[in-house]
mmCIF file with all atom_site columns, C-alpha atoms in Angstrom:
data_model
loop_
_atom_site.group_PDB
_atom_site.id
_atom_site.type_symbol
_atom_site.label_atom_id
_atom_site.label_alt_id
_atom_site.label_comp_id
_atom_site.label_asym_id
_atom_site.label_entity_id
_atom_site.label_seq_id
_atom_site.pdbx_PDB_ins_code
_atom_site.Cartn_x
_atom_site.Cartn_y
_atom_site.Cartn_z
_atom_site.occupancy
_atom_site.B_iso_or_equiv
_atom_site.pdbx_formal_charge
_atom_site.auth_seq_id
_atom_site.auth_comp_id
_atom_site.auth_asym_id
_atom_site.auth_atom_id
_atom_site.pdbx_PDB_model_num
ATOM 1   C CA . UNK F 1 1   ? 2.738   -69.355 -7.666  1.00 55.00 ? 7   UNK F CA 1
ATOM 2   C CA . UNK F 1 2   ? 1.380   -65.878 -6.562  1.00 56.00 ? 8   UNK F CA 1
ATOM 3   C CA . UNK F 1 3   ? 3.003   -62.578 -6.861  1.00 58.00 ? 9   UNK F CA 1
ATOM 4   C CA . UNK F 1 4   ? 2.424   -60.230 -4.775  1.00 59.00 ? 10  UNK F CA 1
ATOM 5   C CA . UNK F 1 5   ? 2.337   -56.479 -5.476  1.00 54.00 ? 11  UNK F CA 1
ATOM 6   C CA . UNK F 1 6   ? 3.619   -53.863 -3.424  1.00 56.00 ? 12  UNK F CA 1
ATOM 7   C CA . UNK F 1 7   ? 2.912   -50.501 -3.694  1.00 55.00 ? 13  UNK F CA 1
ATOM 8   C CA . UNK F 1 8   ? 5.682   -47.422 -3.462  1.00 57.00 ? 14  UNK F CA 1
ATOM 9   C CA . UNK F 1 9   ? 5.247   -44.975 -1.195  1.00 55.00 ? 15  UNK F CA 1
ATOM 10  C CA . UNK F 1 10  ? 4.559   -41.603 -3.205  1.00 55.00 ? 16  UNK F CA 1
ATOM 11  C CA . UNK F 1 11  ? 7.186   -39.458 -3.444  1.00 53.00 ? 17  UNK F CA 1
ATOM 12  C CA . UNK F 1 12  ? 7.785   -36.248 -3.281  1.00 53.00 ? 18  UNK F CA 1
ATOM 13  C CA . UNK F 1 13  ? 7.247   -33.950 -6.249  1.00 51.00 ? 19  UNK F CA 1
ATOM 14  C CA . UNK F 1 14  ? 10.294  -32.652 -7.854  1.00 54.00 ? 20  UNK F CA 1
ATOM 15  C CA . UNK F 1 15  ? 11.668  -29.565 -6.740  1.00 55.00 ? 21  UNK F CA 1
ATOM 16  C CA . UNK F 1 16  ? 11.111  -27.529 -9.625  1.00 56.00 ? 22  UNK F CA 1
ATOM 17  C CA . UNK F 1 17  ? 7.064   -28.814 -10.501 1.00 60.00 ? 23  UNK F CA 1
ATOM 18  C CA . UNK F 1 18  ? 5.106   -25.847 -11.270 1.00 58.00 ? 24  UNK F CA 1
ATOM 19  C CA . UNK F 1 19  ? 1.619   -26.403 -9.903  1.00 65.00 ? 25  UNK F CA 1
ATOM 20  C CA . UNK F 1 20  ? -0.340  -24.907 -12.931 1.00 71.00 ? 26  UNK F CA 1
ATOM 21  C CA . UNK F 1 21  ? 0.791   -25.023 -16.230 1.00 82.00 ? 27  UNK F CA 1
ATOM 22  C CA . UNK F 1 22  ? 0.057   -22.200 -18.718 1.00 85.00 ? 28  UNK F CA 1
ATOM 23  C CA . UNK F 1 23  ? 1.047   -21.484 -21.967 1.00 91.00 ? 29  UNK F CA 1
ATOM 24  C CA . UNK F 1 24  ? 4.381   -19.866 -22.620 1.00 91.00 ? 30  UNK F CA 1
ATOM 25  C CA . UNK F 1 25  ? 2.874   -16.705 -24.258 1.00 94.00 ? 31  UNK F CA 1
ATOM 26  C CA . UNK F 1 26  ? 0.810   -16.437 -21.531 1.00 94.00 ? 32  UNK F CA 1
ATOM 27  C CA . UNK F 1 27  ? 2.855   -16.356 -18.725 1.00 92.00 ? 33  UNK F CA 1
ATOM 28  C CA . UNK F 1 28  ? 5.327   -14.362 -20.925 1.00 95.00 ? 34  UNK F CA 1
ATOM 29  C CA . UNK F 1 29  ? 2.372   -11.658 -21.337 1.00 96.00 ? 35  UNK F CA 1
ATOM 30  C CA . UNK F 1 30  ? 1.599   -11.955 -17.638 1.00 95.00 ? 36  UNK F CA 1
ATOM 31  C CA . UNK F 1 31  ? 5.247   -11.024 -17.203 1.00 94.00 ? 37  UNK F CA 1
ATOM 32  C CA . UNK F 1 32  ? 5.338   -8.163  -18.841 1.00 97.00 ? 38  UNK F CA 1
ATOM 33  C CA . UNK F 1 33  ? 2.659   -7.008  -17.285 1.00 97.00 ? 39  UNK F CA 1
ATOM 34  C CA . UNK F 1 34  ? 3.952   -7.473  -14.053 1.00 95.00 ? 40  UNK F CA 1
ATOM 35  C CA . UNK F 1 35  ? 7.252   -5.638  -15.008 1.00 95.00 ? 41  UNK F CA 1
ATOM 36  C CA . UNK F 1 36  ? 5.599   -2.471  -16.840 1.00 96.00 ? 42  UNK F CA 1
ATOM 37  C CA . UNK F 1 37  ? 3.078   -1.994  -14.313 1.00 96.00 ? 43  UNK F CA 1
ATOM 38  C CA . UNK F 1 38  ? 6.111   -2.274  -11.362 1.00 94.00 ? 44  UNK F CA 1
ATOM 39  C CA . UNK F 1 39  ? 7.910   0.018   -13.656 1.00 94.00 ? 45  UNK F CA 1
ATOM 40  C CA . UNK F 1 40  ? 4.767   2.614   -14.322 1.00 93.00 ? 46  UNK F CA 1
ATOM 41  C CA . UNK F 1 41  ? 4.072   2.533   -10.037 1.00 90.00 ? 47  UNK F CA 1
ATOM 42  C CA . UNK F 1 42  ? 7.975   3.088   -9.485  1.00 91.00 ? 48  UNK F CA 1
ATOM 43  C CA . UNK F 1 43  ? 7.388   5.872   -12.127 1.00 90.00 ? 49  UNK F CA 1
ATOM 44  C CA . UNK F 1 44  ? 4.619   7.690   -10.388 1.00 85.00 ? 50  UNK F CA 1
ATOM 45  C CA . UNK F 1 45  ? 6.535   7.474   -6.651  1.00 82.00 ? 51  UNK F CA 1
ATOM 46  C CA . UNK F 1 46  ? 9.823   9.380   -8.628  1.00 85.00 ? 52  UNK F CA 1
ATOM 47  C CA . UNK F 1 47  ? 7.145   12.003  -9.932  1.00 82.00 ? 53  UNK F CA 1
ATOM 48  C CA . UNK F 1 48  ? 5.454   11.775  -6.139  1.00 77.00 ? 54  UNK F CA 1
ATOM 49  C CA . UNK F 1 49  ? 9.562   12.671  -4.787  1.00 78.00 ? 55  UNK F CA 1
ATOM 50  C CA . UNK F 1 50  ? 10.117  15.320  -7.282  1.00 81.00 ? 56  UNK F CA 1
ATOM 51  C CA . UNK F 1 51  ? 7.075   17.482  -7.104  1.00 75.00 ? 57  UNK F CA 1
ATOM 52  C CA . UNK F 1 52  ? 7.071   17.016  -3.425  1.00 73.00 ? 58  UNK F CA 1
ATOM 53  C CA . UNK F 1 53  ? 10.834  18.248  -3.590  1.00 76.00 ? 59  UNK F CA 1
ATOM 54  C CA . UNK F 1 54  ? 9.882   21.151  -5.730  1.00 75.00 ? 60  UNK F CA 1
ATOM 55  C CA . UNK F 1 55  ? 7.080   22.311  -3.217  1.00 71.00 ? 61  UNK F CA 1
ATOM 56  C CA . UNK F 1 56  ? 9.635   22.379  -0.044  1.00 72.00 ? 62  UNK F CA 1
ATOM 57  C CA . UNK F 1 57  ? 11.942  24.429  -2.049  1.00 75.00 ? 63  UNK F CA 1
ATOM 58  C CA . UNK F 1 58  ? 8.963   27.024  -2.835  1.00 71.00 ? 64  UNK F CA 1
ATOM 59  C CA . UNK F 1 59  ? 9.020   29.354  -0.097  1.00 62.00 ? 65  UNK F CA 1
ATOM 60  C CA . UNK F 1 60  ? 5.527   31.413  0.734   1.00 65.00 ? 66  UNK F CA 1
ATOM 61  C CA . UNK F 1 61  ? 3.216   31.362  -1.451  1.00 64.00 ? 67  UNK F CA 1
ATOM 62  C CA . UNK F 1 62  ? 4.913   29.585  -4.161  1.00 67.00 ? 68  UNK F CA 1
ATOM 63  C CA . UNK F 1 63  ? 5.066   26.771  -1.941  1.00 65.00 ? 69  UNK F CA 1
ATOM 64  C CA . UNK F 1 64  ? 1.545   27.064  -1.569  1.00 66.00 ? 70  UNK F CA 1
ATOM 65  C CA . UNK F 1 65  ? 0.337   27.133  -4.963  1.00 70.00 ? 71  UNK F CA 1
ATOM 66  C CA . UNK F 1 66  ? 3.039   24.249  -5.768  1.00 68.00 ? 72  UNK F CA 1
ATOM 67  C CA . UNK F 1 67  ? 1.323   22.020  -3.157  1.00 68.00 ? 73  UNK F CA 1
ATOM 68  C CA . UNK F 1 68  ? -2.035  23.096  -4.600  1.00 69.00 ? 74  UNK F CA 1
ATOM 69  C CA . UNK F 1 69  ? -1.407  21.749  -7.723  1.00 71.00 ? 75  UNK F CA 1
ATOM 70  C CA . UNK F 1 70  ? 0.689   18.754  -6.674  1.00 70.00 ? 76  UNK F CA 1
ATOM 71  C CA . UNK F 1 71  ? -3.199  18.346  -4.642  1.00 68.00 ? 77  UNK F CA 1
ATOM 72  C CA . UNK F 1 72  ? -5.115  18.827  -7.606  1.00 70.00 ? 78  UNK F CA 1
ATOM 73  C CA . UNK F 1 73  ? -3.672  17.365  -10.482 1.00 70.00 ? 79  UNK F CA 1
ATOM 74  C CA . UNK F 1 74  ? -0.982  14.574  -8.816  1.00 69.00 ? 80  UNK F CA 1
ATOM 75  C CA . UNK F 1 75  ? -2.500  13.512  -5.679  1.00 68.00 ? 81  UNK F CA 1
ATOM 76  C CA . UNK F 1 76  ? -5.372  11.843  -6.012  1.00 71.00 ? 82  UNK F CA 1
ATOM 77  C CA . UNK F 1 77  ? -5.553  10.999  -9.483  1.00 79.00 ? 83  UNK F CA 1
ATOM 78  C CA . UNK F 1 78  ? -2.334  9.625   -9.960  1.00 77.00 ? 84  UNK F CA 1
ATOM 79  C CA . UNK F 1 79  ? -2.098  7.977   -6.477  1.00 78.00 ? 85  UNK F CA 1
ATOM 80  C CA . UNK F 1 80  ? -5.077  6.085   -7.505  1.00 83.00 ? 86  UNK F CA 1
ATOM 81  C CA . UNK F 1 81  ? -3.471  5.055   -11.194 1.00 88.00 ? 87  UNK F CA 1
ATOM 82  C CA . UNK F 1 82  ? -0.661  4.106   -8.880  1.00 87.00 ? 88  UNK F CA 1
ATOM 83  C CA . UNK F 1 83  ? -2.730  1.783   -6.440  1.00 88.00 ? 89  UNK F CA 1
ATOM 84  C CA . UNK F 1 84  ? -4.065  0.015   -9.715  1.00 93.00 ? 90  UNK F CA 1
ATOM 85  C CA . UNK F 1 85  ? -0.519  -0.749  -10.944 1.00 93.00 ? 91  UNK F CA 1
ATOM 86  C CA . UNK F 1 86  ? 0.084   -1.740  -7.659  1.00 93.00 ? 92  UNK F CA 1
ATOM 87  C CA . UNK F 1 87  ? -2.734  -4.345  -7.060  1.00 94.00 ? 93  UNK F CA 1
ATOM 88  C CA . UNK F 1 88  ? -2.302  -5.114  -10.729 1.00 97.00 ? 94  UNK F CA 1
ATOM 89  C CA . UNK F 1 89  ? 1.598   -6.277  -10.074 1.00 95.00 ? 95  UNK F CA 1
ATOM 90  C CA . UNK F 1 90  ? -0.032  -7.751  -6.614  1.00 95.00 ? 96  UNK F CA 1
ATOM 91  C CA . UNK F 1 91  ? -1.945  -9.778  -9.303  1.00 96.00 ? 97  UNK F CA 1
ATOM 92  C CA . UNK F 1 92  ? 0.367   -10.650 -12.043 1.00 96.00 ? 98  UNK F CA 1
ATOM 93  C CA . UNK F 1 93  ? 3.049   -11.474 -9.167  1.00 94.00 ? 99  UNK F CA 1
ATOM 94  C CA . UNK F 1 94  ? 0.319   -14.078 -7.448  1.00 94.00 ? 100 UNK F CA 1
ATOM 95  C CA . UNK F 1 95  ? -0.132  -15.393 -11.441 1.00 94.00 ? 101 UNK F CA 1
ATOM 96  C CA . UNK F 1 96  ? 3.570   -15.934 -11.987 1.00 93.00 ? 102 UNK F CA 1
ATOM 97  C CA . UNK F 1 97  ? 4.162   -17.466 -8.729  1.00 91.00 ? 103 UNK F CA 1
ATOM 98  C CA . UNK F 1 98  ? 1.433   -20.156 -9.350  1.00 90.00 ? 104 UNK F CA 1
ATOM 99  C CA . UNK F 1 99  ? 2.924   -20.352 -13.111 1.00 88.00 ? 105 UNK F CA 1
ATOM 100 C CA . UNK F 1 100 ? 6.593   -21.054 -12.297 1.00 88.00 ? 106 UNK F CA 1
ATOM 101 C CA . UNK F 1 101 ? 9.259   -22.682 -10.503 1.00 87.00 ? 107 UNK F CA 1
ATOM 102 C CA . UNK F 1 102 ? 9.814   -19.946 -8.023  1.00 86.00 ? 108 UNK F CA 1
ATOM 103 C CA . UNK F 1 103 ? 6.383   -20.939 -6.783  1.00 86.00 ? 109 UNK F CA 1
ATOM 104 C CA . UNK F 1 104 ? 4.828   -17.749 -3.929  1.00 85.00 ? 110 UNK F CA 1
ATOM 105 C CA . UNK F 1 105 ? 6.506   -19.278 -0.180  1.00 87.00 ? 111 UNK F CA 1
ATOM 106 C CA . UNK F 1 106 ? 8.780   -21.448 -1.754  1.00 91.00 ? 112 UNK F CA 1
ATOM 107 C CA . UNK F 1 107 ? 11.863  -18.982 -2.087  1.00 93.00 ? 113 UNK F CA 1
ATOM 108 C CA . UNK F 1 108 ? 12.715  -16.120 0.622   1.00 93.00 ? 114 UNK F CA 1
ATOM 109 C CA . UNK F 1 109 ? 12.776  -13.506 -1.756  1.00 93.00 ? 115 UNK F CA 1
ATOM 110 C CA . UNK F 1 110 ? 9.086   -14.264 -3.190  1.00 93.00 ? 116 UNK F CA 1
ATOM 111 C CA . UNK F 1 111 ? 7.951   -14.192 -0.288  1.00 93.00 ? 117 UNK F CA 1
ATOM 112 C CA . UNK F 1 112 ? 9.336   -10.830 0.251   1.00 95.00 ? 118 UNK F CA 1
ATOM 113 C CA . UNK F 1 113 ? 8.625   -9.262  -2.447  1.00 94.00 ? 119 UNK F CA 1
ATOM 114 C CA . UNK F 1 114 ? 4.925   -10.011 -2.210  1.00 94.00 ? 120 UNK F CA 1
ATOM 115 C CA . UNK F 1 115 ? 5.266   -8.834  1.430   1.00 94.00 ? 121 UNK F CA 1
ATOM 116 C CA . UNK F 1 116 ? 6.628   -6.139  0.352   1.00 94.00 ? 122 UNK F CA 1
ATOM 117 C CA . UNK F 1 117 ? 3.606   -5.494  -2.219  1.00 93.00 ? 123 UNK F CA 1
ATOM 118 C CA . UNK F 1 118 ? 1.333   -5.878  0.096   1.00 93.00 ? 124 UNK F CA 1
ATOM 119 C CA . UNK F 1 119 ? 2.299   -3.736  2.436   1.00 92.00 ? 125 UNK F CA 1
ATOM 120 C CA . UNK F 1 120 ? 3.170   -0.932  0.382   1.00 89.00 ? 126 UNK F CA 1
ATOM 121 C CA . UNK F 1 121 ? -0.592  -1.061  -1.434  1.00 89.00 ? 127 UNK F CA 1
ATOM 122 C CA . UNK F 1 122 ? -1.691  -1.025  2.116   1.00 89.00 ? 128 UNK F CA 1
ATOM 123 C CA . UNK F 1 123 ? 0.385   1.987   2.837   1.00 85.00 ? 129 UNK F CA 1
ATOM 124 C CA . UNK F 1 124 ? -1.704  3.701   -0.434  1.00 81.00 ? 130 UNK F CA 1
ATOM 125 C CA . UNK F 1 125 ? -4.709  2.820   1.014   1.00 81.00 ? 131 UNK F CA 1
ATOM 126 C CA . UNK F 1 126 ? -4.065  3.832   4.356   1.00 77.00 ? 132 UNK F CA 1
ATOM 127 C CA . UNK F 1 127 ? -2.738  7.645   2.856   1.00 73.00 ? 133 UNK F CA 1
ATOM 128 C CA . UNK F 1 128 ? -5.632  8.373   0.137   1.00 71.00 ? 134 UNK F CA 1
ATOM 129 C CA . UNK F 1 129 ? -7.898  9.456   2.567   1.00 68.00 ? 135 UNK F CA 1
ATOM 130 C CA . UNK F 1 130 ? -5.554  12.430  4.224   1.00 67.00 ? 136 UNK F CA 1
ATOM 131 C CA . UNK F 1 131 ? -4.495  12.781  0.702   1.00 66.00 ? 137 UNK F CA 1
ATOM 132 C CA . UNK F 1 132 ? -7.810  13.604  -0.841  1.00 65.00 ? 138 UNK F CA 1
ATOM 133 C CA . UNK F 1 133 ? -8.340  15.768  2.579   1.00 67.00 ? 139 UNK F CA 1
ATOM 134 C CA . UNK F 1 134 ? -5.459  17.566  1.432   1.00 61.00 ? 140 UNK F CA 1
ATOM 135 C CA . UNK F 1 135 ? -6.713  17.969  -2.100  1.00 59.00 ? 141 UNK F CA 1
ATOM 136 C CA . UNK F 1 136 ? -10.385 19.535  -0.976  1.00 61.00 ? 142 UNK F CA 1
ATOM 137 C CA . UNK F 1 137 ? -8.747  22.097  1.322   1.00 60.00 ? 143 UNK F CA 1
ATOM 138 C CA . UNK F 1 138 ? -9.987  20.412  4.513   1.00 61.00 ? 144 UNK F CA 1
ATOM 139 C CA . UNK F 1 139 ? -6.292  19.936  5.843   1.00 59.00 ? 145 UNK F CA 1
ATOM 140 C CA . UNK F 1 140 ? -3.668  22.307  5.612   1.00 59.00 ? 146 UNK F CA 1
ATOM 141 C CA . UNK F 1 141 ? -1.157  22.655  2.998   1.00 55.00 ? 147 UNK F CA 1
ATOM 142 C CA . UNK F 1 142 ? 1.898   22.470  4.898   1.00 57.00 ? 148 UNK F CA 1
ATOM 143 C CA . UNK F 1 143 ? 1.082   18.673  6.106   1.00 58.00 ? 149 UNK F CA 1
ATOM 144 C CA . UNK F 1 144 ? 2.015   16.977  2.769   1.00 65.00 ? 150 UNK F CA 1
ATOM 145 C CA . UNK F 1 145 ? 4.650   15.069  4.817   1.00 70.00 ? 151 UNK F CA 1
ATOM 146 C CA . UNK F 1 146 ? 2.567   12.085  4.172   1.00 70.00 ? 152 UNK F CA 1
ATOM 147 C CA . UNK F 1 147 ? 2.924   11.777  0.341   1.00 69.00 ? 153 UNK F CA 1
ATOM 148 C CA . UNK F 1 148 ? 6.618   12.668  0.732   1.00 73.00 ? 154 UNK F CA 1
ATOM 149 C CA . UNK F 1 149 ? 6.399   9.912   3.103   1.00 79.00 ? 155 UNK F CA 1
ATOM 150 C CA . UNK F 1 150 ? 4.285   7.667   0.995   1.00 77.00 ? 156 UNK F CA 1
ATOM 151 C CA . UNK F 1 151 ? 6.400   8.006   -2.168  1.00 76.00 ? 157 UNK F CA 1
ATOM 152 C CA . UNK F 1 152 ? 10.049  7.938   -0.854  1.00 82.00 ? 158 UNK F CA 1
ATOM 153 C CA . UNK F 1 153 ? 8.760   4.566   1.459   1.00 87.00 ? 159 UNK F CA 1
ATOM 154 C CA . UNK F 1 154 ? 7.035   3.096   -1.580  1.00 84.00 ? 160 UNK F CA 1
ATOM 155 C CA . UNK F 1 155 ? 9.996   3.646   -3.708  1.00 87.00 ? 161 UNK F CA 1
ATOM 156 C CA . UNK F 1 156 ? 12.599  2.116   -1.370  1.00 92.00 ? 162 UNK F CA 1
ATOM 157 C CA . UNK F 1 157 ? 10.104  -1.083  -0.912  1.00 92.00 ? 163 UNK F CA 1
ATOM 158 C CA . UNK F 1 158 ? 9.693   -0.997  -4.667  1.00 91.00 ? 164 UNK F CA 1
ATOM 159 C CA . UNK F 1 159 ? 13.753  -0.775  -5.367  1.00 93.00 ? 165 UNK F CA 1
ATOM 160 C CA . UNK F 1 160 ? 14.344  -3.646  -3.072  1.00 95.00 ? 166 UNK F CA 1
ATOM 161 C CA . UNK F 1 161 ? 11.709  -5.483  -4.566  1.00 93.00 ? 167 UNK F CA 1
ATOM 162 C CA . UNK F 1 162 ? 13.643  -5.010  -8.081  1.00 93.00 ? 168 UNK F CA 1
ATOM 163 C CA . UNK F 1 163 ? 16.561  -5.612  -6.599  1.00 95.00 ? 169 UNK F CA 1
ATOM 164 C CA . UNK F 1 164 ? 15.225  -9.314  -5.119  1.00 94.00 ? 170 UNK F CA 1
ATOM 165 C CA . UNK F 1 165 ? 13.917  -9.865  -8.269  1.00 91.00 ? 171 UNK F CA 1
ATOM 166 C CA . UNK F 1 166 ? 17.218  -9.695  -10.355 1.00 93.00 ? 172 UNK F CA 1
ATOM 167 C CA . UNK F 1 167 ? 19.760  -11.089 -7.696  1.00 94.00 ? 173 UNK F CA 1
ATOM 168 C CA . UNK F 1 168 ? 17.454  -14.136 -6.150  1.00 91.00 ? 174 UNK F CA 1
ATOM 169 C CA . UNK F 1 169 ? 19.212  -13.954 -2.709  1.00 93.00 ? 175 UNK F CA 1
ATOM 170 C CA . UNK F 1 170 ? 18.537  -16.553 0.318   1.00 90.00 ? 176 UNK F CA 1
ATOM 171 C CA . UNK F 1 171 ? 17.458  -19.762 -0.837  1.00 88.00 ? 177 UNK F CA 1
ATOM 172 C CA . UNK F 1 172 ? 14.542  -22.063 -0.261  1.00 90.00 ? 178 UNK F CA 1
ATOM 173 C CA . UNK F 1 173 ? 12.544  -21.093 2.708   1.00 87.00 ? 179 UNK F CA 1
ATOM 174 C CA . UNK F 1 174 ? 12.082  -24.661 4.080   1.00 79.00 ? 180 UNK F CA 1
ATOM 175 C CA . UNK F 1 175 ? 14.874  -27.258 2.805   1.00 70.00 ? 181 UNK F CA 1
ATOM 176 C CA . UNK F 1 176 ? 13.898  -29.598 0.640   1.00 64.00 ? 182 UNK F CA 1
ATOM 177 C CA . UNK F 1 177 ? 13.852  -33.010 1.852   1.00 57.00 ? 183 UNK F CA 1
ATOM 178 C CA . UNK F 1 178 ? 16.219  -35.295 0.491   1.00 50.00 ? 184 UNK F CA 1
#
């Protein structure tokens, strides 16, 4: 008598398999690293608003010597530390999405929010160089419409982002199979 063995067709994985496994404290410290450095970019974009805000209600010289400063000592240096949090989260989010369920295409609003990083640490690279024109003198003061630009569009993508993260809207992007 011979038996004969058949082999099962794989199946899929389960829904929830996270693709690399890493210790809880680690992915707990990537976490809050992705968190305070989303919170320390958001940070910089209100100071970005505000100072911008301050210099539009200078008027003459005061305005001047407001967007002077904002040139010197904001600009540039803090657009920079700003950046780094951003490609930092850009990281940390990449990290957690390989460490977890939500996986990085596998639910619309992953997907979005690292759209949504990536586009607005584009937008910071795309600005710093009229930005640091601004801060040598070589462009004049009265176009800093840019980093009001740069900072209020940054902090909407940024709030949406936070907003995605705590609400999980839309679902799967593809069904799963049943």
């Amino acid at each position: 008598m011979s038996t004969q063995v058949t082999s099962r067709p794989a199946s899929p994985p389960p829904p929830n398999r996270v693709r690399w496994r890493v210790p809880v404290r680690l992915r707990k410290s990537i976490l809050v690293t992705h968190i305070v450095s989303a919170g320390a970019w958001i940070g910089i974009d209100v100071l970005a608003v505000v100072l911008v805000a301050i210099g539009w209600a200078r008027a003459g010289d005061d305005r001047a010597t407001v967007y002077q400063a904002l040139a010197d000592f904001f600009v540039v240096p803090l657009l920079l530390t700003a950046l780094i949090a951003g490609v930092v989260c850009l990281i940390t989010g990449l990290l957690l999405g390989l460490a977890t369920k939500w996986a990085l295409l596998r639910y619309w609003w992953v997907a979005v929010k690292l759209a949504l990083n990536v586009v607005a640490c584009a937008m910071m690279l795309a600005f710093l160089g009229p930005i640091t024109e601004l801060s040598t003198g070589e462009q004049p003061l009265a176009d800093i419409w840019f980093v009001s630009f740069l900072a209020a569009t940054a902090l909407a993508l940024l709030s949406f982002a936070t907003v995605l993260s705590v609400f999980k809207p839309w679902g799967r992007v593809a069904p799963q199979a049943a």
